[in-house]
Coordinates of C-alpha atoms and ligand atoms in Angstrom, one line a residue:
X10 CA 216.4 14.9 -55.4
X11 CA 214.3 16.7 -58.0
X12 CA 210.7 17.1 -56.9
X13 CA 208.4 14.9 -59.0
X14 CA 205.9 16.9 -61.1
X15 CA 202.2 16.3 -60.5
X16 CA 200.2 16.3 -63.7
X17 CA 196.6 17.3 -63.3
X18 CA 194.2 16.5 -66.1
X19 CA 191.1 18.7 -66.5
X20 CA 189.0 16.3 -68.5
X21 CA 185.8 18.1 -69.4
X22 CA 185.2 21.6 -68.0
X23 CA 182.1 23.6 -68.6
X24 CA 182.8 25.1 -72.0
X25 CA 184.2 22.7 -74.7
X26 CA 181.8 20.5 -76.7
X27 CA 182.2 17.5 -78.9
X28 CA 181.7 20.0 -81.8
X29 CA 185.0 21.7 -80.7
X30 CA 186.7 18.3 -80.4
X31 CA 184.9 14.9 -80.5
X32 CA 187.4 13.6 -77.8
X33 CA 185.9 15.9 -75.1
X34 CA 184.3 13.4 -72.7
X35 CA 180.7 14.4 -71.8
X36 CA 178.8 11.4 -70.4
X37 CA 180.0 9.8 -67.2
X38 CA 181.1 6.7 -69.1
X39 CA 183.1 8.8 -71.5
X40 CA 184.7 10.7 -68.6
X41 CA 185.7 7.5 -66.9
X42 CA 187.2 6.0 -70.0
X43 CA 189.1 9.3 -70.9
X44 CA 190.4 9.7 -67.3
X45 CA 191.6 6.1 -67.2
X46 CA 193.7 6.6 -70.3
X47 CA 195.0 9.9 -68.9
X48 CA 195.8 8.2 -65.5
X49 CA 197.8 5.5 -67.4
X50 CA 199.6 8.3 -69.3
X51 CA 200.8 9.8 -66.0
X52 CA 198.1 12.1 -64.6
X53 CA 197.8 11.9 -60.8
X54 CA 194.9 14.3 -60.4
X55 CA 191.6 14.3 -62.2
X56 CA 189.9 17.8 -62.2
X57 CA 186.2 17.1 -62.8
X58 CA 183.1 18.8 -63.9
X59 CA 179.9 17.1 -64.9
X60 CA 177.4 17.7 -67.6
X61 CA 173.6 17.1 -67.9
X62 CA 171.9 14.9 -70.5
X63 CA 171.8 18.0 -72.7
X64 CA 175.6 18.4 -72.5
X65 CA 175.3 21.6 -70.5
X66 CA 177.2 22.1 -67.2
X67 CA 175.5 21.2 -64.0
X68 CA 176.6 20.9 -60.4
X69 CA 174.3 17.9 -59.7
X70 CA 175.7 16.0 -56.7
X71 CA 174.2 12.7 -58.0
X72 CA 176.2 13.0 -61.2
X73 CA 179.3 13.8 -59.3
X74 CA 178.7 10.8 -57.1
X75 CA 178.5 8.5 -60.1
X76 CA 181.7 9.9 -61.6
X77 CA 183.6 9.7 -58.4
X78 CA 182.5 6.1 -57.9
X79 CA 183.6 5.2 -61.4
X80 CA 186.9 6.9 -61.1
X81 CA 187.6 5.2 -57.8
X82 CA 186.9 1.9 -59.4
X83 CA 188.8 2.3 -62.7
X84 CA 191.6 4.7 -61.6
X85 CA 192.5 3.4 -58.1
X86 CA 194.6 5.9 -56.1
X87 CA 194.1 8.8 -58.5
X88 CA 193.3 12.1 -56.7
X89 CA 189.8 13.2 -57.5
X90 CA 189.3 16.9 -57.6
X91 CA 185.8 18.2 -58.1
X92 CA 185.1 21.7 -59.4
X93 CA 183.2 24.3 -57.4
X94 CA 183.6 26.8 -60.2
X95 CA 180.9 29.2 -61.1
X96 CA 180.1 28.1 -64.6
X97 CA 178.1 25.0 -63.5
X98 CA 176.0 26.5 -60.8
X99 CA 175.4 29.5 -58.7
X100 CA 175.6 30.2 -54.9
X101 CA 175.7 27.2 -52.6
X102 CA 174.8 24.9 -55.5
X103 CA 178.5 25.2 -56.4
X104 CA 179.4 23.3 -53.3
X105 CA 176.6 20.7 -53.1
X106 CA 179.0 17.9 -54.0
X107 CA 181.5 18.6 -51.3
X108 CA 179.6 16.2 -48.9
X109 CA 180.9 13.4 -51.2
X110 CA 184.2 14.1 -49.6
X111 CA 186.4 14.0 -52.7
X112 CA 190.2 14.3 -52.1
X113 CA 190.3 17.8 -53.4
X114 CA 188.1 20.6 -54.8
X115 CA 188.8 23.7 -56.7
X116 CA 188.2 26.9 -54.7
X117 CA 187.9 30.4 -56.1
X118 CA 188.6 33.0 -53.4
X119 CA 187.6 36.1 -55.3
X120 CA 186.0 37.5 -58.4
X121 CA 187.2 38.6 -61.8
X122 CA 186.0 39.0 -65.4
X123 CA 185.7 36.1 -67.8
X124 CA 185.4 36.3 -71.6
X125 CA 181.7 37.3 -71.6
X126 CA 180.7 37.6 -67.9
X127 CA 181.6 38.4 -64.4
X128 CA 183.0 35.3 -62.6
X129 CA 181.6 36.2 -59.2
X130 CA 182.6 34.5 -56.0
X131 CA 181.5 36.8 -53.2
X132 CA 183.2 36.7 -49.8
X133 CA 180.3 34.9 -48.0
X134 CA 180.4 32.2 -50.6
X135 CA 184.1 31.8 -50.4
X136 CA 183.8 31.4 -46.6
X137 CA 181.0 28.8 -47.0
X138 CA 182.8 26.8 -49.6
X139 CA 186.0 26.8 -47.5
X140 CA 184.0 25.7 -44.4
X141 CA 182.4 22.8 -46.3
X142 CA 185.8 21.7 -47.4
X143 CA 187.1 21.7 -43.8
X144 CA 184.0 19.8 -42.7
X145 CA 184.5 17.0 -45.2
X146 CA 188.3 17.0 -45.2
X147 CA 188.6 18.2 -48.8
X148 CA 191.9 19.8 -49.8
X149 CA 191.2 23.0 -51.7
X150 CA 193.1 24.0 -54.8
X151 CA 193.0 27.8 -54.7
X152 CA 192.5 29.1 -58.2
X153 CA 194.6 32.3 -58.5
X154 CA 193.2 34.4 -61.3
X155 CA 194.8 37.4 -59.8
X156 CA 197.7 38.2 -57.4
X157 CA 195.2 39.2 -54.7
X158 CA 193.9 35.6 -54.6
X159 CA 197.2 34.3 -53.4
X160 CA 197.1 36.8 -50.5
X161 CA 193.5 35.8 -49.8
X162 CA 194.7 32.2 -49.5
X163 CA 197.3 33.3 -47.0
X164 CA 194.7 35.2 -44.9
X165 CA 192.4 32.2 -45.0
X166 CA 195.2 29.8 -43.9
X167 CA 196.1 32.2 -41.0
X168 CA 192.4 32.2 -39.9
X169 CA 192.2 28.4 -40.1
X170 CA 189.8 28.5 -43.0
X171 CA 192.2 26.4 -45.1
X172 CA 194.0 23.5 -43.4
X173 CA 197.7 23.1 -43.9
X174 CA 199.7 24.9 -46.6
X175 CA 197.4 26.3 -49.3
X176 CA 197.9 24.7 -52.7
X177 CA 197.6 27.5 -55.3
X178 CA 197.1 27.2 -59.0
X179 CA 198.0 30.2 -61.2
X180 CA 195.5 30.5 -64.0
X181 CA 196.7 32.6 -66.9
X182 CA 195.3 33.4 -70.3
X183 CA 191.6 33.6 -69.6
X184 CA 190.3 36.5 -71.7
X185 CA 189.7 39.6 -69.6
X186 CA 191.6 38.1 -66.6
X187 CA 195.4 37.7 -66.1
X188 CA 197.2 37.3 -69.4
X189 CA 200.1 35.0 -69.9
X190 CA 203.0 37.1 -68.7
X191 CA 206.4 35.7 -67.6
X192 CA 207.2 38.5 -65.1
X193 CA 203.9 38.1 -63.4
X194 CA 204.3 34.3 -63.4
X195 CA 207.7 34.7 -61.7
X196 CA 206.3 37.1 -59.2
X197 CA 203.5 34.6 -58.4
X198 CA 206.1 31.9 -57.7
X199 CA 208.1 34.4 -55.6
X200 CA 204.9 35.3 -53.7
X201 CA 203.9 31.7 -52.9
X202 CA 207.4 31.0 -51.6
X203 CA 207.4 34.2 -49.5
X204 CA 204.0 33.6 -48.0
X205 CA 204.0 29.8 -47.7
X206 CA 207.6 28.8 -47.5
X207 CA 210.3 27.7 -50.0
X208 CA 208.9 24.2 -50.2
X209 CA 205.2 25.1 -50.8
X210 CA 203.9 23.3 -53.8
X211 CA 202.1 25.3 -56.5
X212 CA 200.8 24.6 -60.0
X213 CA 199.8 26.5 -63.1
X214 CA 197.3 26.3 -65.9
X215 CA 197.3 28.1 -69.3
X216 CA 194.3 28.4 -71.6
X217 CA 194.2 27.5 -75.2
X218 CA 197.6 27.6 -77.0
X219 CA 199.1 28.8 -73.8
X220 CA 198.5 25.5 -72.1
X221 CA 201.9 24.2 -73.3
X222 CA 203.6 27.5 -72.4
X223 CA 202.4 27.3 -68.8
X224 CA 203.3 23.6 -68.7
X225 CA 206.8 24.4 -69.6
X226 CA 207.2 27.4 -67.3
X227 CA 205.8 25.4 -64.3
X228 CA 207.8 22.2 -65.0
X229 CA 211.0 24.1 -65.5
X230 CA 210.4 26.2 -62.3
X231 CA 209.7 23.3 -59.9
X232 CA 205.9 23.6 -60.0
X233 CA 203.2 21.2 -61.0
X234 CA 201.3 21.2 -64.2
X235 CA 197.7 21.1 -65.4
X236 CA 196.6 20.0 -68.8
X237 CA 193.5 18.5 -70.4
X238 CA 190.7 19.3 -72.8
X239 CA 188.9 21.6 -70.4
X240 CA 191.5 24.3 -71.0
X241 CA 192.7 23.5 -74.5
X242 CA 191.4 21.2 -77.3
X243 CA 194.4 21.3 -79.7
X244 CA 197.9 19.9 -79.9
X245 CA 198.8 22.8 -82.2
X246 CA 197.0 25.3 -84.5
X247 CA 196.1 22.7 -87.0
X248 CA 195.7 19.5 -84.9
X249 CA 193.0 18.6 -82.5
X250 CA 194.2 16.7 -79.4
X251 CA 193.1 13.1 -79.9
X252 CA 192.5 12.6 -76.2
X253 CA 193.1 13.9 -72.7
X254 CA 195.9 11.2 -72.5
X255 CA 197.7 12.8 -75.5
X256 CA 197.8 16.1 -73.6
X257 CA 199.1 14.4 -70.5
X258 CA 201.8 12.7 -72.6
X259 CA 202.8 16.1 -73.9
X260 CA 203.3 17.4 -70.4
X261 CA 205.1 14.2 -69.4
X262 CA 207.5 14.6 -72.3
X263 CA 208.3 18.1 -71.0
X264 CA 209.0 16.6 -67.6
X265 CA 211.5 14.3 -69.2
X266 CA 213.1 17.2 -71.0
X267 CA 213.6 19.1 -67.7
X268 CA 214.6 16.0 -65.7
X269 CA 211.5 16.0 -63.6
X270 CA 210.1 12.6 -62.8
X271 CA 206.3 12.4 -63.3
X272 CA 204.7 12.0 -59.8
X273 CA 202.9 8.8 -59.1
X274 CA 199.6 9.2 -57.3
X275 CA 201.3 8.1 -54.1
X276 CA 203.9 10.8 -54.5
X277 CA 201.3 13.3 -55.4
X278 CA 199.3 12.5 -52.2
X279 CA 202.4 12.9 -50.2
X280 CA 203.4 16.2 -51.8
X281 CA 199.9 17.7 -51.2
X282 CA 199.5 16.2 -47.7
X283 CA 196.3 14.3 -48.7
X284 CA 194.8 11.3 -46.9
X285 CA 195.9 7.9 -48.1
X286 CA 193.8 6.4 -50.8
X287 CA 191.5 3.5 -50.0
X288 CA 193.2 1.0 -52.4
Ligands
ZN304 ZN1 187.4 23.4 -64.1

């Protein structure tokens, strides 16, 4: 049977504003409403950041708690993945929300350049974030901005710092980091299968206009797909995406074109080896 494709929707992120696209959900209420629509359109994972009253990114655990509670109520069963990325905080602040025990959290395992800054995740912070995820039974999604990050995930799994098979996301198209390159993408897939086994799940995210490119590469290669307004605010050059749900639908249409069923949240939890949802 063809493996169902898990669609992850990255609803808000740290960068886009409502000036870029009025559909970017900023307040908790907007985030819950936008995620519910995306869930109904087929997304099984919500990748979440929170913003302060000023619209700027924050890692405030209280805000994360409110968002998590709202999503559990309005999107029962959906996998909640909180960001520990470095744009919303620094040092251990990045992991202050892990004690909320979300299903998943993003985990950067190394450093690289971003468009205007160093995205720094030093080794001691990587170790600490991973240990908090183990403590609270949070499945990491390893963000691979570089090939070395896939090997770091393998080392961490071998040392028991990551439980089970690592779930790696290839991130391509961030300015000054790994560009969108098909040969590299294919080698990433090859490397995941070599290190973690032929059945190891993986996913991919492309930034801006490359979102749909990476969706198509991942869906057609047996991987899982990430979409959403965090990474891209447009349907095409001239058209703003009207919602996160519209971007999810675009990915779901690609699944249909490649005969991949869209994974339900139950199937997604099974594929990723997550705990059962309390619904
Ligand atoms: Zn993010």
